[in-house]
Amino acid sequence: MLSRQEILNFLLSKDIRRLLKRKGSDASETGRALEELRSSMFNSFATSEKAKNLQQRLCTPSIALSFNFFIAIAIIFMNKWVLKNAGFQFPVLLSFIHYVVTLALIAILNALSLIPPSPPLKSAPLFTLGLVMSHCTGLANVSLKYNSVGFYQMAKIAVTPTIVLAEYLWYKKKASFPKVVALAVVSIGVAVATVTDLQFNLFGAGVALAWIVPSALSKILWSSLQQRENWTALALMWKTTPISLFCLLIMIPILDPPGAFSYNWNFINTSMILISGVFGFLLQWSAALALGATSAISHVVLGQFKTCVLLLGNYYIFRSNPGTTSIGGAFVAIAGMTYYTYLSLEKGKVKSGKQSPRRVEEQESKDVNPDGFNGQSA
């Protein structure tokens, strides 16, 4: 056994002191490198404007729309499994669980300082967005439960003219005649492709009609707040999700049937409902990104494109036969979507062409006068 004095002498020897010093130096260098990495990463989130510019660079319109497209299809099958196979007959409660999972995930991101700062804005638009989001999500699930698929699709088609009218009344934004024609072709094609039955239910019809306006307003607000007020998708979700949760909590006893506590909350059912909640978070995030990168009308057109792709995919892959009329309607709708996309791209080129000479002049002025002086004496 070594004595206490021998152990102390060993620890105080030159080799041990040199080793500890080198380890301490390595640790400090590693710490400095991590701190520099952290500061460079979070410097992009220093202001709401920087965060918005970063979101625009990383999430182009094609990426945002594709992300939302695949998540929307995935959550359709997930929710269908939960509502049908798992026997979970509480659509508003399911929306409430989705928002609880969303709030938990955003809280984790906020704890990691990954939520950018919010720009200054009055609370009224945020409260309005949270309110219409809760009604949009909750009423959509209730409408799908009580209405036939045909009536549900008709309500979805009615969102398009509602957005056009609301944007004109709200922002004085006019849609060009070719775009109106393209949207009309899309709506007619989707109606022919999907509206195979129009079974009428008074309560379901009331829910569907009550859903149209909140759905249109939510898309307009998501798009305008990001494009006009420098909000990012995650920052908006962080501010509005608690409001939506409160509104959904009030809607549960009104629209959901009783018996949620007696539901079979076994491991498999609970796990699938929570996974559905994760998809709900991804759907809301991807939809917000798509609306921030494009427009409310473009997002509606994407949803109708998704409907047609599902119909044609079931026909070509799974050999289901919806009928010649439905298939023809789907192709007509896709043709209208293609024309609408072409018009949007052409409008974007015209805008960039008009703005580019001015930007060139401003850049040349900055290069000649870097300090901002105009060259004239006082």
PDB file of C-alpha atoms in Angstrom, residues 110-331:
ATOM      1  CA  ASN A 110     -37.489  27.938 -27.035  1.00  0.00           C
ATOM      2  CA  ALA A 111     -35.517  26.514 -24.084  1.00  0.00           C
ATOM      3  CA  LEU A 112     -32.694  25.781 -26.547  1.00  0.00           C
ATOM      4  CA  SER A 113     -32.879  29.418 -27.790  1.00  0.00           C
ATOM      5  CA  LEU A 114     -33.980  28.257 -31.254  1.00  0.00           C
ATOM      6  CA  ILE A 115     -37.083  30.453 -31.353  1.00  0.00           C
ATOM      7  CA  PRO A 116     -36.154  33.839 -32.876  1.00  0.00           C
ATOM      8  CA  PRO A 117     -37.275  37.061 -31.179  1.00  0.00           C
ATOM      9  CA  SER A 118     -40.698  38.429 -32.001  1.00  0.00           C
ATOM     10  CA  PRO A 119     -41.083  41.748 -33.825  1.00  0.00           C
ATOM     11  CA  PRO A 120     -43.153  44.478 -32.159  1.00  0.00           C
ATOM     12  CA  LEU A 121     -46.824  43.924 -32.881  1.00  0.00           C
ATOM     13  CA  LYS A 122     -50.127  44.603 -31.175  1.00  0.00           C
ATOM     14  CA  SER A 123     -51.777  41.616 -29.524  1.00  0.00           C
ATOM     15  CA  ALA A 124     -54.995  41.858 -31.576  1.00  0.00           C
ATOM     16  CA  PRO A 125     -53.655  40.155 -34.766  1.00  0.00           C
ATOM     17  CA  LEU A 126     -52.037  37.376 -32.704  1.00  0.00           C
ATOM     18  CA  PHE A 127     -55.231  36.765 -30.739  1.00  0.00           C
ATOM     19  CA  THR A 128     -57.242  36.747 -33.982  1.00  0.00           C
ATOM     20  CA  LEU A 129     -54.858  34.231 -35.563  1.00  0.00           C
ATOM     21  CA  GLY A 130     -54.960  31.957 -32.506  1.00  0.00           C
ATOM     22  CA  LEU A 131     -58.758  32.168 -32.444  1.00  0.00           C
ATOM     23  CA  VAL A 132     -59.304  31.365 -36.132  1.00  0.00           C
ATOM     24  CA  MET A 133     -56.673  28.592 -36.030  1.00  0.00           C
ATOM     25  CA  SER A 134     -58.514  26.793 -33.230  1.00  0.00           C
ATOM     26  CA  HIS A 135     -61.841  27.096 -35.060  1.00  0.00           C
ATOM     27  CA  CYS A 136     -60.265  26.097 -38.375  1.00  0.00           C
ATOM     28  CA  THR A 137     -58.660  22.924 -36.993  1.00  0.00           C
ATOM     29  CA  GLY A 138     -61.474  21.864 -34.687  1.00  0.00           C
ATOM     30  CA  LEU A 139     -64.340  22.526 -37.103  1.00  0.00           C
ATOM     31  CA  ALA A 140     -62.500  20.767 -39.960  1.00  0.00           C
ATOM     32  CA  ASN A 141     -62.358  17.503 -38.001  1.00  0.00           C
ATOM     33  CA  VAL A 142     -65.987  17.846 -36.896  1.00  0.00           C
ATOM     34  CA  SER A 143     -67.066  18.587 -40.475  1.00  0.00           C
ATOM     35  CA  LEU A 144     -65.256  15.500 -41.734  1.00  0.00           C
ATOM     36  CA  LYS A 145     -67.034  13.401 -39.104  1.00  0.00           C
ATOM     37  CA  TYR A 146     -70.608  14.580 -39.752  1.00  0.00           C
ATOM     38  CA  ASN A 147     -70.541  15.352 -43.490  1.00  0.00           C
ATOM     39  CA  SER A 148     -70.134  13.198 -46.544  1.00  0.00           C
ATOM     40  CA  VAL A 149     -66.840  13.473 -48.391  1.00  0.00           C
ATOM     41  CA  GLY A 150     -68.556  15.327 -51.232  1.00  0.00           C
ATOM     42  CA  PHE A 151     -70.010  18.028 -48.987  1.00  0.00           C
ATOM     43  CA  TYR A 152     -66.664  18.345 -47.168  1.00  0.00           C
ATOM     44  CA  GLN A 153     -64.885  18.892 -50.497  1.00  0.00           C
ATOM     45  CA  MET A 154     -67.426  21.509 -51.551  1.00  0.00           C
ATOM     46  CA  ALA A 155     -66.688  23.440 -48.367  1.00  0.00           C
ATOM     47  CA  LYS A 156     -62.946  23.249 -49.113  1.00  0.00           C
ATOM     48  CA  ILE A 157     -63.512  24.551 -52.644  1.00  0.00           C
ATOM     49  CA  ALA A 158     -65.479  27.502 -51.225  1.00  0.00           C
ATOM     50  CA  VAL A 159     -62.336  28.644 -49.356  1.00  0.00           C
ATOM     51  CA  THR A 160     -60.746  29.850 -52.617  1.00  0.00           C
ATOM     52  CA  PRO A 161     -63.267  32.591 -53.517  1.00  0.00           C
ATOM     53  CA  THR A 162     -63.491  33.510 -49.830  1.00  0.00           C
ATOM     54  CA  ILE A 163     -59.739  34.236 -49.749  1.00  0.00           C
ATOM     55  CA  VAL A 164     -59.934  36.289 -52.961  1.00  0.00           C
ATOM     56  CA  LEU A 165     -62.810  38.350 -51.541  1.00  0.00           C
ATOM     57  CA  ALA A 166     -61.188  38.769 -48.096  1.00  0.00           C
ATOM     58  CA  GLU A 167     -57.850  39.891 -49.550  1.00  0.00           C
ATOM     59  CA  TYR A 168     -59.646  42.449 -51.716  1.00  0.00           C
ATOM     60  CA  LEU A 169     -61.639  43.820 -48.774  1.00  0.00           C
ATOM     61  CA  TRP A 170     -58.688  43.687 -46.366  1.00  0.00           C
ATOM     62  CA  TYR A 171     -55.660  44.652 -48.480  1.00  0.00           C
ATOM     63  CA  LYS A 172     -57.303  45.900 -51.704  1.00  0.00           C
ATOM     64  CA  LYS A 173     -55.477  43.060 -53.455  1.00  0.00           C
ATOM     65  CA  LYS A 174     -56.959  42.249 -56.851  1.00  0.00           C
ATOM     66  CA  ALA A 175     -56.575  38.966 -58.681  1.00  0.00           C
ATOM     67  CA  SER A 176     -55.931  39.251 -62.407  1.00  0.00           C
ATOM     68  CA  PHE A 177     -58.527  37.880 -64.813  1.00  0.00           C
ATOM     69  CA  PRO A 178     -56.287  35.016 -66.053  1.00  0.00           C
ATOM     70  CA  LYS A 179     -55.714  33.928 -62.444  1.00  0.00           C
ATOM     71  CA  VAL A 180     -59.459  34.036 -61.737  1.00  0.00           C
ATOM     72  CA  VAL A 181     -60.016  31.811 -64.790  1.00  0.00           C
ATOM     73  CA  ALA A 182     -57.295  29.402 -63.629  1.00  0.00           C
ATOM     74  CA  LEU A 183     -58.773  29.212 -60.110  1.00  0.00           C
ATOM     75  CA  ALA A 184     -62.252  28.629 -61.567  1.00  0.00           C
ATOM     76  CA  VAL A 185     -60.918  25.757 -63.697  1.00  0.00           C
ATOM     77  CA  VAL A 186     -59.200  24.268 -60.636  1.00  0.00           C
ATOM     78  CA  SER A 187     -62.352  24.513 -58.503  1.00  0.00           C
ATOM     79  CA  ILE A 188     -64.574  22.998 -61.188  1.00  0.00           C
ATOM     80  CA  GLY A 189     -62.101  20.183 -61.817  1.00  0.00           C
ATOM     81  CA  VAL A 190     -61.809  19.344 -58.120  1.00  0.00           C
ATOM     82  CA  ALA A 191     -65.597  19.458 -57.764  1.00  0.00           C
ATOM     83  CA  VAL A 192     -66.078  17.046 -60.675  1.00  0.00           C
ATOM     84  CA  ALA A 193     -63.307  14.769 -59.384  1.00  0.00           C
ATOM     85  CA  THR A 194     -64.312  14.538 -55.724  1.00  0.00           C
ATOM     86  CA  VAL A 195     -67.945  15.524 -55.252  1.00  0.00           C
ATOM     87  CA  THR A 196     -69.572  12.173 -55.886  1.00  0.00           C
ATOM     88  CA  ASP A 197     -72.155  12.451 -53.113  1.00  0.00           C
ATOM     89  CA  LEU A 198     -73.781  15.442 -51.443  1.00  0.00           C
ATOM     90  CA  GLN A 199     -75.607  13.885 -48.505  1.00  0.00           C
ATOM     91  CA  PHE A 200     -77.059  16.749 -46.493  1.00  0.00           C
ATOM     92  CA  ASN A 201     -76.886  16.929 -42.707  1.00  0.00           C
ATOM     93  CA  LEU A 202     -78.160  20.113 -41.064  1.00  0.00           C
ATOM     94  CA  PHE A 203     -75.642  20.128 -38.195  1.00  0.00           C
ATOM     95  CA  GLY A 204     -72.778  19.061 -40.475  1.00  0.00           C
ATOM     96  CA  ALA A 205     -73.682  21.731 -43.035  1.00  0.00           C
ATOM     97  CA  GLY A 206     -73.659  24.391 -40.333  1.00  0.00           C
ATOM     98  CA  VAL A 207     -70.237  23.242 -39.143  1.00  0.00           C
ATOM     99  CA  ALA A 208     -68.876  23.230 -42.714  1.00  0.00           C
ATOM    100  CA  LEU A 209     -70.159  26.748 -43.393  1.00  0.00           C
ATOM    101  CA  ALA A 210     -68.763  27.976 -40.060  1.00  0.00           C
ATOM    102  CA  TRP A 211     -65.375  26.486 -41.021  1.00  0.00           C
ATOM    103  CA  ILE A 212     -64.961  28.324 -44.361  1.00  0.00           C
ATOM    104  CA  VAL A 213     -64.309  31.853 -43.055  1.00  0.00           C
ATOM    105  CA  PRO A 214     -61.834  30.868 -40.256  1.00  0.00           C
ATOM    106  CA  SER A 215     -59.950  28.686 -42.733  1.00  0.00           C
ATOM    107  CA  ALA A 216     -59.586  31.560 -45.207  1.00  0.00           C
ATOM    108  CA  LEU A 217     -58.663  34.107 -42.525  1.00  0.00           C
ATOM    109  CA  SER A 218     -56.047  31.833 -40.942  1.00  0.00           C
ATOM    110  CA  LYS A 219     -54.237  31.395 -44.261  1.00  0.00           C
ATOM    111  CA  ILE A 220     -54.325  35.139 -44.968  1.00  0.00           C
ATOM    112  CA  LEU A 221     -53.004  36.017 -41.491  1.00  0.00           C
ATOM    113  CA  TRP A 222     -50.239  33.392 -41.559  1.00  0.00           C
ATOM    114  CA  SER A 223     -49.060  34.722 -44.909  1.00  0.00           C
ATOM    115  CA  SER A 224     -49.381  38.473 -44.227  1.00  0.00           C
ATOM    116  CA  LEU A 225     -47.808  38.456 -40.747  1.00  0.00           C
ATOM    117  CA  GLN A 226     -44.714  36.680 -42.071  1.00  0.00           C
ATOM    118  CA  GLN A 227     -44.373  38.707 -45.261  1.00  0.00           C
ATOM    119  CA  ARG A 228     -45.343  42.139 -43.907  1.00  0.00           C
ATOM    120  CA  GLU A 229     -44.328  42.063 -40.224  1.00  0.00           C
ATOM    121  CA  ASN A 230     -41.052  40.034 -40.217  1.00  0.00           C
ATOM    122  CA  TRP A 231     -42.510  37.135 -38.234  1.00  0.00           C
ATOM    123  CA  THR A 232     -41.118  33.632 -38.634  1.00  0.00           C
ATOM    124  CA  ALA A 233     -43.229  30.479 -38.585  1.00  0.00           C
ATOM    125  CA  LEU A 234     -41.931  29.183 -35.239  1.00  0.00           C
ATOM    126  CA  ALA A 235     -42.215  32.574 -33.532  1.00  0.00           C
ATOM    127  CA  LEU A 236     -45.847  32.873 -34.626  1.00  0.00           C
ATOM    128  CA  MET A 237     -46.602  29.331 -33.473  1.00  0.00           C
ATOM    129  CA  TRP A 238     -45.020  30.069 -30.078  1.00  0.00           C
ATOM    130  CA  LYS A 239     -47.256  33.116 -29.596  1.00  0.00           C
ATOM    131  CA  THR A 240     -50.539  31.763 -30.969  1.00  0.00           C
ATOM    132  CA  THR A 241     -50.615  28.108 -29.856  1.00  0.00           C
ATOM    133  CA  PRO A 242     -51.636  28.883 -26.217  1.00  0.00           C
ATOM    134  CA  ILE A 243     -54.568  30.949 -27.528  1.00  0.00           C
ATOM    135  CA  SER A 244     -55.658  28.099 -29.788  1.00  0.00           C
ATOM    136  CA  LEU A 245     -55.391  25.632 -26.910  1.00  0.00           C
ATOM    137  CA  PHE A 246     -57.668  27.746 -24.724  1.00  0.00           C
ATOM    138  CA  CYS A 247     -60.286  28.060 -27.483  1.00  0.00           C
ATOM    139  CA  LEU A 248     -60.197  24.322 -28.256  1.00  0.00           C
ATOM    140  CA  LEU A 249     -60.642  23.552 -24.556  1.00  0.00           C
ATOM    141  CA  ILE A 250     -63.912  25.517 -24.642  1.00  0.00           C
ATOM    142  CA  MET A 251     -65.028  23.757 -27.856  1.00  0.00           C
ATOM    143  CA  ILE A 252     -64.470  20.182 -26.584  1.00  0.00           C
ATOM    144  CA  PRO A 253     -67.633  19.866 -24.402  1.00  0.00           C
ATOM    145  CA  ILE A 254     -69.716  21.636 -27.081  1.00  0.00           C
ATOM    146  CA  LEU A 255     -68.754  19.652 -30.195  1.00  0.00           C
ATOM    147  CA  ASP A 256     -67.303  16.361 -28.936  1.00  0.00           C
ATOM    148  CA  PRO A 257     -69.441  13.490 -27.657  1.00  0.00           C
ATOM    149  CA  PRO A 258     -69.003  12.423 -24.013  1.00  0.00           C
ATOM    150  CA  GLY A 259     -66.852   9.453 -23.047  1.00  0.00           C
ATOM    151  CA  ALA A 260     -63.274  10.636 -23.547  1.00  0.00           C
ATOM    152  CA  PHE A 261     -62.265   9.516 -20.040  1.00  0.00           C
ATOM    153  CA  SER A 262     -63.696   6.043 -20.601  1.00  0.00           C
ATOM    154  CA  TYR A 263     -61.768   5.591 -23.865  1.00  0.00           C
ATOM    155  CA  ASN A 264     -59.352   2.669 -24.004  1.00  0.00           C
ATOM    156  CA  TRP A 265     -56.115   4.581 -23.400  1.00  0.00           C
ATOM    157  CA  ASN A 266     -53.842   1.569 -23.857  1.00  0.00           C
ATOM    158  CA  PHE A 267     -50.201   1.847 -24.884  1.00  0.00           C
ATOM    159  CA  ILE A 268     -50.749   1.361 -28.624  1.00  0.00           C
ATOM    160  CA  ASN A 269     -53.681   3.779 -28.912  1.00  0.00           C
ATOM    161  CA  THR A 270     -51.975   6.438 -26.804  1.00  0.00           C
ATOM    162  CA  SER A 271     -48.716   6.075 -28.753  1.00  0.00           C
ATOM    163  CA  MET A 272     -50.466   6.455 -32.098  1.00  0.00           C
ATOM    164  CA  ILE A 273     -52.384   9.521 -30.868  1.00  0.00           C
ATOM    165  CA  LEU A 274     -49.140  11.127 -29.670  1.00  0.00           C
ATOM    166  CA  ILE A 275     -47.426  10.303 -32.986  1.00  0.00           C
ATOM    167  CA  SER A 276     -50.399  11.916 -34.690  1.00  0.00           C
ATOM    168  CA  GLY A 277     -49.709  14.954 -32.498  1.00  0.00           C
ATOM    169  CA  VAL A 278     -46.114  15.101 -33.755  1.00  0.00           C
ATOM    170  CA  PHE A 279     -47.414  15.025 -37.319  1.00  0.00           C
ATOM    171  CA  GLY A 280     -49.837  17.785 -36.307  1.00  0.00           C
ATOM    172  CA  PHE A 281     -46.881  19.932 -35.232  1.00  0.00           C
ATOM    173  CA  LEU A 282     -45.066  19.230 -38.510  1.00  0.00           C
ATOM    174  CA  LEU A 283     -48.226  20.008 -40.488  1.00  0.00           C
ATOM    175  CA  GLN A 284     -48.741  23.368 -38.776  1.00  0.00           C
ATOM    176  CA  TRP A 285     -45.058  24.266 -39.142  1.00  0.00           C
ATOM    177  CA  SER A 286     -44.880  23.230 -42.807  1.00  0.00           C
ATOM    178  CA  ALA A 287     -48.138  25.064 -43.588  1.00  0.00           C
ATOM    179  CA  ALA A 288     -46.802  28.214 -41.901  1.00  0.00           C
ATOM    180  CA  LEU A 289     -43.560  27.973 -43.889  1.00  0.00           C
ATOM    181  CA  ALA A 290     -45.489  27.484 -47.139  1.00  0.00           C
ATOM    182  CA  LEU A 291     -47.787  30.437 -46.412  1.00  0.00           C
ATOM    183  CA  GLY A 292     -44.807  32.625 -45.509  1.00  0.00           C
ATOM    184  CA  ALA A 293     -42.971  31.679 -48.703  1.00  0.00           C
ATOM    185  CA  THR A 294     -45.936  31.924 -51.099  1.00  0.00           C
ATOM    186  CA  SER A 295     -49.505  33.155 -50.537  1.00  0.00           C
ATOM    187  CA  ALA A 296     -52.839  32.026 -49.141  1.00  0.00           C
ATOM    188  CA  ILE A 297     -54.229  31.195 -52.596  1.00  0.00           C
ATOM    189  CA  SER A 298     -51.123  29.186 -53.538  1.00  0.00           C
ATOM    190  CA  HIS A 299     -51.521  27.131 -50.370  1.00  0.00           C
ATOM    191  CA  VAL A 300     -55.170  26.393 -51.202  1.00  0.00           C
ATOM    192  CA  VAL A 301     -54.176  25.340 -54.716  1.00  0.00           C
ATOM    193  CA  LEU A 302     -51.555  23.032 -53.180  1.00  0.00           C
ATOM    194  CA  GLY A 303     -54.259  21.418 -51.025  1.00  0.00           C
ATOM    195  CA  GLN A 304     -56.443  20.799 -54.070  1.00  0.00           C
ATOM    196  CA  PHE A 305     -53.449  19.388 -55.942  1.00  0.00           C
ATOM    197  CA  LYS A 306     -52.929  16.991 -53.034  1.00  0.00           C
ATOM    198  CA  THR A 307     -56.552  15.841 -53.356  1.00  0.00           C
ATOM    199  CA  CYS A 308     -56.146  15.128 -57.074  1.00  0.00           C
ATOM    200  CA  VAL A 309     -52.826  13.323 -56.548  1.00  0.00           C
ATOM    201  CA  LEU A 310     -54.423  11.063 -53.925  1.00  0.00           C
ATOM    202  CA  LEU A 311     -57.319  10.270 -56.243  1.00  0.00           C
ATOM    203  CA  LEU A 312     -55.090   9.500 -59.241  1.00  0.00           C
ATOM    204  CA  GLY A 313     -52.592   7.629 -57.046  1.00  0.00           C
ATOM    205  CA  ASN A 314     -55.327   5.334 -55.737  1.00  0.00           C
ATOM    206  CA  TYR A 315     -56.410   4.705 -59.333  1.00  0.00           C
ATOM    207  CA  TYR A 316     -52.972   3.954 -60.816  1.00  0.00           C
ATOM    208  CA  ILE A 317     -51.298   2.287 -57.827  1.00  0.00           C
ATOM    209  CA  PHE A 318     -54.111   0.562 -55.924  1.00  0.00           C
ATOM    210  CA  ARG A 319     -56.385  -0.003 -58.959  1.00  0.00           C
ATOM    211  CA  SER A 320     -59.367   1.724 -57.366  1.00  0.00           C
ATOM    212  CA  ASN A 321     -61.873   2.981 -59.929  1.00  0.00           C
ATOM    213  CA  PRO A 322     -63.478   6.315 -59.006  1.00  0.00           C
ATOM    214  CA  GLY A 323     -64.996   6.587 -62.465  1.00  0.00           C
ATOM    215  CA  THR A 324     -64.054   8.235 -65.735  1.00  0.00           C
ATOM    216  CA  THR A 325     -65.721  11.503 -64.754  1.00  0.00           C
ATOM    217  CA  SER A 326     -63.689  11.828 -61.542  1.00  0.00           C
ATOM    218  CA  ILE A 327     -60.423  11.031 -63.306  1.00  0.00           C
ATOM    219  CA  GLY A 328     -61.185  13.569 -66.024  1.00  0.00           C
ATOM    220  CA  GLY A 329     -62.020  16.189 -63.394  1.00  0.00           C
ATOM    221  CA  ALA A 330     -58.705  15.546 -61.652  1.00  0.00           C
ATOM    222  CA  PHE A 331     -56.763  16.097 -64.864  1.00  0.00           C
TER     223      PHE A 331
END
